[in-house]
Coordinates of C-alpha atoms and ligand atoms in Angstrom, one line a residue:
X1 CA 97.6 90.2 107.6
X2 CA 95.3 88.0 109.5
X3 CA 93.9 85.0 107.6
X4 CA 90.1 84.9 107.6
X5 CA 88.1 81.8 107.1
X6 CA 85.9 81.8 104.0
X7 CA 82.5 83.1 105.1
X8 CA 80.5 80.8 102.9
X9 CA 79.3 83.4 100.5
X10 CA 76.3 82.4 98.4
X11 CA 76.7 83.4 94.8
X12 CA 73.8 84.9 92.9
X13 CA 75.9 86.2 90.1
X14 CA 73.5 85.6 87.2
X15 CA 70.5 87.3 88.7
X16 CA 72.6 90.2 89.8
X17 CA 74.1 90.7 86.4
X18 CA 70.6 91.0 84.9
X19 CA 69.6 93.5 87.6
X20 CA 72.7 95.4 86.9
X21 CA 72.0 95.6 83.2
X22 CA 68.5 97.0 84.0
X23 CA 70.0 99.5 86.4
X24 CA 72.5 100.7 83.8
X25 CA 69.7 101.4 81.4
X26 CA 67.9 103.2 84.2
X27 CA 71.0 105.3 85.0
X28 CA 71.4 106.3 81.4
X29 CA 67.8 107.5 81.2
X30 CA 67.9 109.1 84.6
X31 CA 71.2 110.9 84.0
X32 CA 69.8 112.9 81.2
X33 CA 66.8 113.9 83.2
X34 CA 69.0 114.7 86.3
X35 CA 66.2 114.0 88.8
X36 CA 66.9 115.7 92.0
X37 CA 66.2 113.6 95.1
X38 CA 67.1 114.4 98.7
X39 CA 68.9 111.4 99.9
X40 CA 72.2 110.9 101.7
X41 CA 75.5 111.0 99.7
X42 CA 77.0 113.7 97.6
X43 CA 75.9 114.7 94.1
X44 CA 78.2 113.6 91.3
X45 CA 78.2 114.9 87.8
X46 CA 75.5 117.4 88.5
X47 CA 72.5 115.1 88.9
X48 CA 71.2 112.9 91.7
X49 CA 69.0 109.9 91.5
X50 CA 67.9 107.5 94.2
X51 CA 67.4 103.7 94.0
X52 CA 65.0 101.9 96.3
X53 CA 67.9 100.8 98.5
X54 CA 68.5 104.5 99.3
X55 CA 71.9 104.8 97.5
X56 CA 72.6 107.3 94.9
X57 CA 72.9 106.3 91.2
X58 CA 75.8 108.1 89.5
X59 CA 74.7 109.7 86.3
X60 CA 76.9 110.2 83.2
X61 CA 79.3 107.3 83.8
X62 CA 81.2 106.5 80.6
X63 CA 82.7 103.1 79.8
X64 CA 86.4 103.1 80.7
X65 CA 89.4 101.2 79.3
X66 CA 91.1 98.0 80.5
X67 CA 87.9 96.1 81.0
X68 CA 87.5 92.4 81.4
X69 CA 84.6 90.3 80.2
X70 CA 84.9 87.9 83.1
X71 CA 81.8 87.3 85.1
X72 CA 81.2 90.2 87.6
X73 CA 80.9 89.4 91.2
X74 CA 77.5 90.2 92.6
X75 CA 76.7 93.4 94.3
X76 CA 76.1 91.4 97.4
X77 CA 79.5 89.7 97.3
X78 CA 81.3 92.9 96.8
X79 CA 79.5 94.8 99.6
X80 CA 79.3 92.0 102.2
X81 CA 82.7 90.3 102.0
X82 CA 85.2 93.0 102.9
X83 CA 88.5 93.9 104.4
X84 CA 88.2 97.2 106.4
X85 CA 89.9 96.5 109.7
X86 CA 88.8 99.8 111.2
X87 CA 85.4 98.2 111.4
X88 CA 86.5 94.7 112.5
X89 CA 88.4 91.7 111.4
X90 CA 85.7 89.4 110.2
X91 CA 84.7 89.7 106.5
X92 CA 81.2 90.6 107.5
X93 CA 82.1 93.2 110.1
X94 CA 82.5 96.2 107.7
X95 CA 79.0 95.7 106.2
X96 CA 77.6 95.4 109.7
X97 CA 79.5 98.3 111.3
X98 CA 80.6 100.8 108.7
X99 CA 77.3 102.7 108.6
X100 CA 78.6 104.7 111.6
X101 CA 81.2 106.5 109.3
X102 CA 80.2 110.1 108.5
X103 CA 81.2 110.7 104.9
X104 CA 79.8 114.2 104.5
X105 CA 81.4 116.7 104.5
X106 CA 84.7 115.2 103.4
X107 CA 88.0 117.0 103.0
X108 CA 91.3 115.7 101.6
X109 CA 94.5 117.4 102.8
X110 CA 97.1 117.7 100.0
X111 CA 100.6 118.6 101.2
X112 CA 104.3 117.9 100.8
X113 CA 106.1 118.4 97.5
X114 CA 103.3 120.1 95.5
X115 CA 102.8 123.7 94.2
X116 CA 99.1 123.7 95.3
X117 CA 98.8 122.3 98.9
X118 CA 95.4 122.8 100.5
X119 CA 92.5 121.2 102.3
X120 CA 90.3 120.3 99.3
X121 CA 86.5 119.6 99.7
X122 CA 85.6 116.4 97.9
X123 CA 82.9 118.1 95.9
X124 CA 85.5 120.6 94.5
X125 CA 87.9 117.8 93.6
X126 CA 85.2 116.0 91.7
X127 CA 84.0 119.0 89.7
X128 CA 84.7 118.6 86.1
X129 CA 85.9 115.0 86.5
X130 CA 84.7 112.4 84.0
X131 CA 83.6 109.3 85.8
X132 CA 84.3 106.0 84.1
X133 CA 83.3 102.5 84.7
X134 CA 86.4 100.3 85.2
X135 CA 85.7 96.6 85.4
X136 CA 88.8 95.3 87.2
X137 CA 90.0 92.1 88.8
X138 CA 90.7 92.6 92.5
X139 CA 93.2 90.1 94.0
X140 CA 93.6 90.1 97.8
X141 CA 96.9 89.1 99.3
X142 CA 94.9 86.5 101.3
X143 CA 94.4 84.6 97.9
X144 CA 90.7 85.4 97.2
X145 CA 89.6 87.5 94.3
X146 CA 86.6 89.3 92.7
X147 CA 85.7 91.1 89.5
X148 CA 84.2 94.6 90.3
X149 CA 82.6 97.2 88.1
X150 CA 84.1 100.3 89.9
X151 CA 83.1 103.9 89.1
X152 CA 86.1 106.2 89.3
X153 CA 88.6 108.4 87.4
X154 CA 92.4 108.4 86.9
X155 CA 94.3 109.6 90.0
X156 CA 96.6 111.4 87.5
X157 CA 93.9 113.9 86.8
X158 CA 94.0 115.2 90.4
X159 CA 97.8 114.9 90.7
X160 CA 98.2 117.1 87.7
X161 CA 96.0 119.7 89.4
X162 CA 98.2 119.7 92.5
X163 CA 101.3 120.2 90.5
X164 CA 103.9 118.0 92.2
X165 CA 107.4 119.6 92.4
X166 CA 110.5 118.0 90.8
X167 CA 111.3 116.5 94.2
X168 CA 108.1 114.5 94.5
X169 CA 109.0 110.8 94.1
X170 CA 106.2 109.1 96.0
X171 CA 102.6 109.7 97.2
X172 CA 101.5 108.7 100.7
X173 CA 97.8 108.1 101.3
X174 CA 96.4 108.4 104.8
X175 CA 92.9 107.1 105.5
X176 CA 90.3 108.1 108.1
X177 CA 90.9 107.3 111.7
X178 CA 87.9 108.0 113.9
X179 CA 87.8 106.0 117.1
X180 CA 84.2 107.2 117.8
X181 CA 83.0 105.9 114.5
X182 CA 85.3 103.0 113.9
X183 CA 85.1 100.2 116.5
X184 CA 88.1 98.4 115.0
X185 CA 90.7 101.0 115.7
X186 CA 90.3 100.4 119.5
X187 CA 92.4 97.3 118.9
X188 CA 96.0 97.7 118.0
X189 CA 95.9 95.3 115.0
X190 CA 97.8 97.9 113.0
X191 CA 99.5 101.2 113.9
X192 CA 96.5 103.4 112.9
X193 CA 95.8 105.3 110.8
X194 CA 96.0 102.9 107.8
X195 CA 98.6 104.4 105.5
X196 CA 99.5 103.3 102.0
X197 CA 101.9 104.6 99.3
X198 CA 102.8 104.5 95.6
X199 CA 105.8 105.6 93.6
X200 CA 104.8 108.7 91.6
X201 CA 104.9 106.9 88.3
X202 CA 102.6 104.2 89.7
X203 CA 100.2 106.8 90.9
X204 CA 100.2 108.5 87.5
X205 CA 99.6 105.2 85.6
X206 CA 96.3 105.2 83.7
X207 CA 95.2 102.0 85.5
X208 CA 95.4 103.7 88.9
X209 CA 92.0 105.1 89.8
X210 CA 90.2 106.9 92.6
X211 CA 86.9 105.1 93.1
X212 CA 83.7 106.8 94.2
X213 CA 81.2 104.1 93.3
X214 CA 80.5 100.6 92.1
X215 CA 77.7 99.0 90.1
X216 CA 76.7 102.5 89.0
X217 CA 76.0 103.7 92.5
X218 CA 77.9 105.7 95.1
X219 CA 80.2 103.6 97.3
X220 CA 78.9 102.0 100.5
X221 CA 81.0 102.7 103.5
X222 CA 82.3 99.2 103.7
X223 CA 83.9 99.6 100.3
X224 CA 85.7 102.8 101.3
X225 CA 83.3 105.7 100.9
X226 CA 83.4 108.3 99.9
X227 CA 86.7 107.8 98.0
X228 CA 89.3 105.0 97.8
X229 CA 92.1 103.9 95.6
X230 CA 92.2 100.9 93.2
X231 CA 95.4 99.6 91.5
X232 CA 94.3 96.3 90.0
X233 CA 97.8 94.9 89.5
X234 CA 98.7 95.2 93.2
X235 CA 97.4 93.2 96.1
X236 CA 94.2 94.7 97.5
X237 CA 95.7 96.1 100.6
X238 CA 97.4 98.8 98.6
X239 CA 94.0 100.2 97.6
X240 CA 93.4 102.4 100.6
X241 CA 89.8 103.2 101.6
X242 CA 88.3 106.5 102.8
X243 CA 91.3 108.7 102.0
X244 CA 91.8 111.9 104.0
X245 CA 95.3 112.9 103.0
X246 CA 97.7 112.8 100.1
X247 CA 101.3 113.8 100.8
X248 CA 103.9 114.0 98.1
X249 CA 107.3 112.9 99.4
X250 CA 110.9 112.5 98.3
X251 CA 111.4 109.3 100.2
X252 CA 109.4 106.1 100.0
X253 CA 106.7 106.4 102.7
X254 CA 106.2 104.0 105.5
X255 CA 103.0 102.0 105.0
X256 CA 100.8 100.4 107.7
X257 CA 101.2 96.7 106.7
X258 CA 104.8 97.0 105.7
X259 CA 105.6 98.6 109.1
X260 CA 103.7 96.0 111.1
X261 CA 104.9 92.9 109.2
X262 CA 107.7 93.8 106.8
X263 CA 108.6 90.1 106.2
X264 CA 105.1 89.5 104.9
X265 CA 103.9 92.7 103.2
X266 CA 106.2 94.7 100.8
X267 CA 105.9 98.3 99.7
X268 CA 105.3 97.4 96.0
X269 CA 103.0 94.4 96.7
X270 CA 102.5 93.6 93.0
X271 CA 100.5 90.5 92.4
X272 CA 103.1 87.8 91.8
X273 CA 102.3 84.1 91.7
X274 CA 106.0 83.2 91.9
X275 CA 106.6 84.8 95.3
X276 CA 104.6 83.0 98.0
X277 CA 103.5 84.7 101.2
X278 CA 105.5 83.3 104.0
X279 CA 102.4 81.5 105.3
X280 CA 100.6 80.5 102.1
X281 CA 101.0 80.1 98.4
X282 CA 100.1 82.9 95.9
X283 CA 100.0 80.5 92.9
X284 CA 96.3 80.3 92.8
X285 CA 93.2 82.1 94.1
X286 CA 89.6 81.5 95.1
X287 CA 87.3 83.7 93.0
X288 CA 84.5 84.5 95.4
X289 CA 81.3 82.8 94.2
X290 CA 83.2 80.0 92.4
X291 CA 84.0 76.5 93.5
X292 CA 87.3 75.7 91.9
X293 CA 90.5 77.7 92.5
X294 CA 92.1 79.4 89.5
X295 CA 95.7 80.3 88.6
X296 CA 96.9 83.7 89.7
X297 CA 98.4 85.8 86.9
X298 CA 101.5 87.9 87.1
X299 CA 100.5 91.5 87.8
X300 CA 97.0 90.1 88.1
X301 CA 96.8 89.9 84.3
X302 CA 97.8 93.6 83.8
X303 CA 101.4 92.9 82.8
X304 CA 101.1 94.4 79.3
X305 CA 100.2 97.7 81.0
X306 CA 102.5 97.8 84.0
X307 CA 105.5 95.5 83.7
X308 CA 107.6 98.3 82.2
X309 CA 107.2 100.3 85.5
X310 CA 109.5 97.7 87.1
X311 CA 112.1 97.2 84.4
X312 CA 115.5 96.4 86.0
X313 CA 113.9 95.7 89.4
X314 CA 114.3 92.3 91.1
X315 CA 110.6 91.5 91.6
X316 CA 111.4 88.9 94.2
X317 CA 113.4 91.4 96.3
X318 CA 111.1 94.3 95.7
X319 CA 108.0 92.4 96.5
Ligands
LIG401 N1 91.7 100.4 103.6 C1 91.6 100.7 104.9 N2 91.5 102.0 105.3 N3 91.5 99.7 105.8 C2 91.6 98.3 105.5 O1 91.5 97.5 106.3 N4 91.9 96.7 103.6 C3 92.5 96.6 102.3 C4 92.0 97.5 101.3 N5 91.9 98.9 101.8 C5 91.8 98.0 104.1 C6 91.8 99.1 103.1 C7 92.4 95.2 101.8 S1 93.4 94.0 102.6 C8 91.7 94.9 100.7 S2 91.8 93.3 100.0 C9 90.8 95.8 100.1 O2 90.7 97.1 100.8 C10 89.4 95.3 100.1 O3 88.5 96.1 99.4 P1 87.0 95.7 99.3 O4 86.5 95.4 100.7 O5 86.2 96.8 98.7 O6 86.9 94.4 98.5

């Protein structure tokens, strides 16, 4: 992965948190009223509400488990300091360029080792899903981190519906690849499309979520609209954005970063401060918006939940 210079992000965390709390109260009130407003984006949970910025608020979001009370990064940090190489390599490029991505309609192809393969419309997949707020730490392999209030739901709820066969051992996630909408894919930085993968038990783990929003609103394109993964114990590159296909496989899938630089990016890519990246240390991280670096925790602090997934594995070898 290319190393990007810090973009000198100004932190306005305290103000944003207050705004956020006000917004949450607003969403709660609005959700009950289910105000219909004709704005872009798809309707979630049966109601649709617009903020001044033009994004949709997501009604009926319930607080989810595994939260942290660490200070949240501001909405501005989370939406303007991004990795989404399909829109450029600079941290600011996705927020400048990703508006060109068309996210409606959106279809996800499900195939491979499942009883119910199909091209599913996103609205159909989201019907009946309970959306939760999951406040997770996000640790990028580049050694920066954030705390993000995602809105999403366990990936396992969809996987159960697709009914994987007994031969399904892994899930491969392919993301959108649209040269006419994505200026970054004209450069061969990676072998496009961006593909990621998980072992089936990792995909079924309750911490693993599909994300459709953050800070109570539908995702902006730079964060992976309309739907992306989030596994908080793994380096951020595993959390593929704008997913268009899920394939259930017997074999471990090839993944974009692992294929392009296998000596630097493993398949598992669990956050591990004892295994340095060949070009930099992973012992500490720079929390965006803070001055001092902080220690990186094994499994990004989620070891109690996930360590048992890797019992008997040499975590240095299976990085
Ligand atoms: N997904 C796609 N399709 N393309 C990307 O370049 N970057 C990854 C991941 N998902 C990436 C992607 C990396 S390196 C990180 S750290 C996270 O997205 C960043 O997510 P964020 O921009 O929402 O913080």
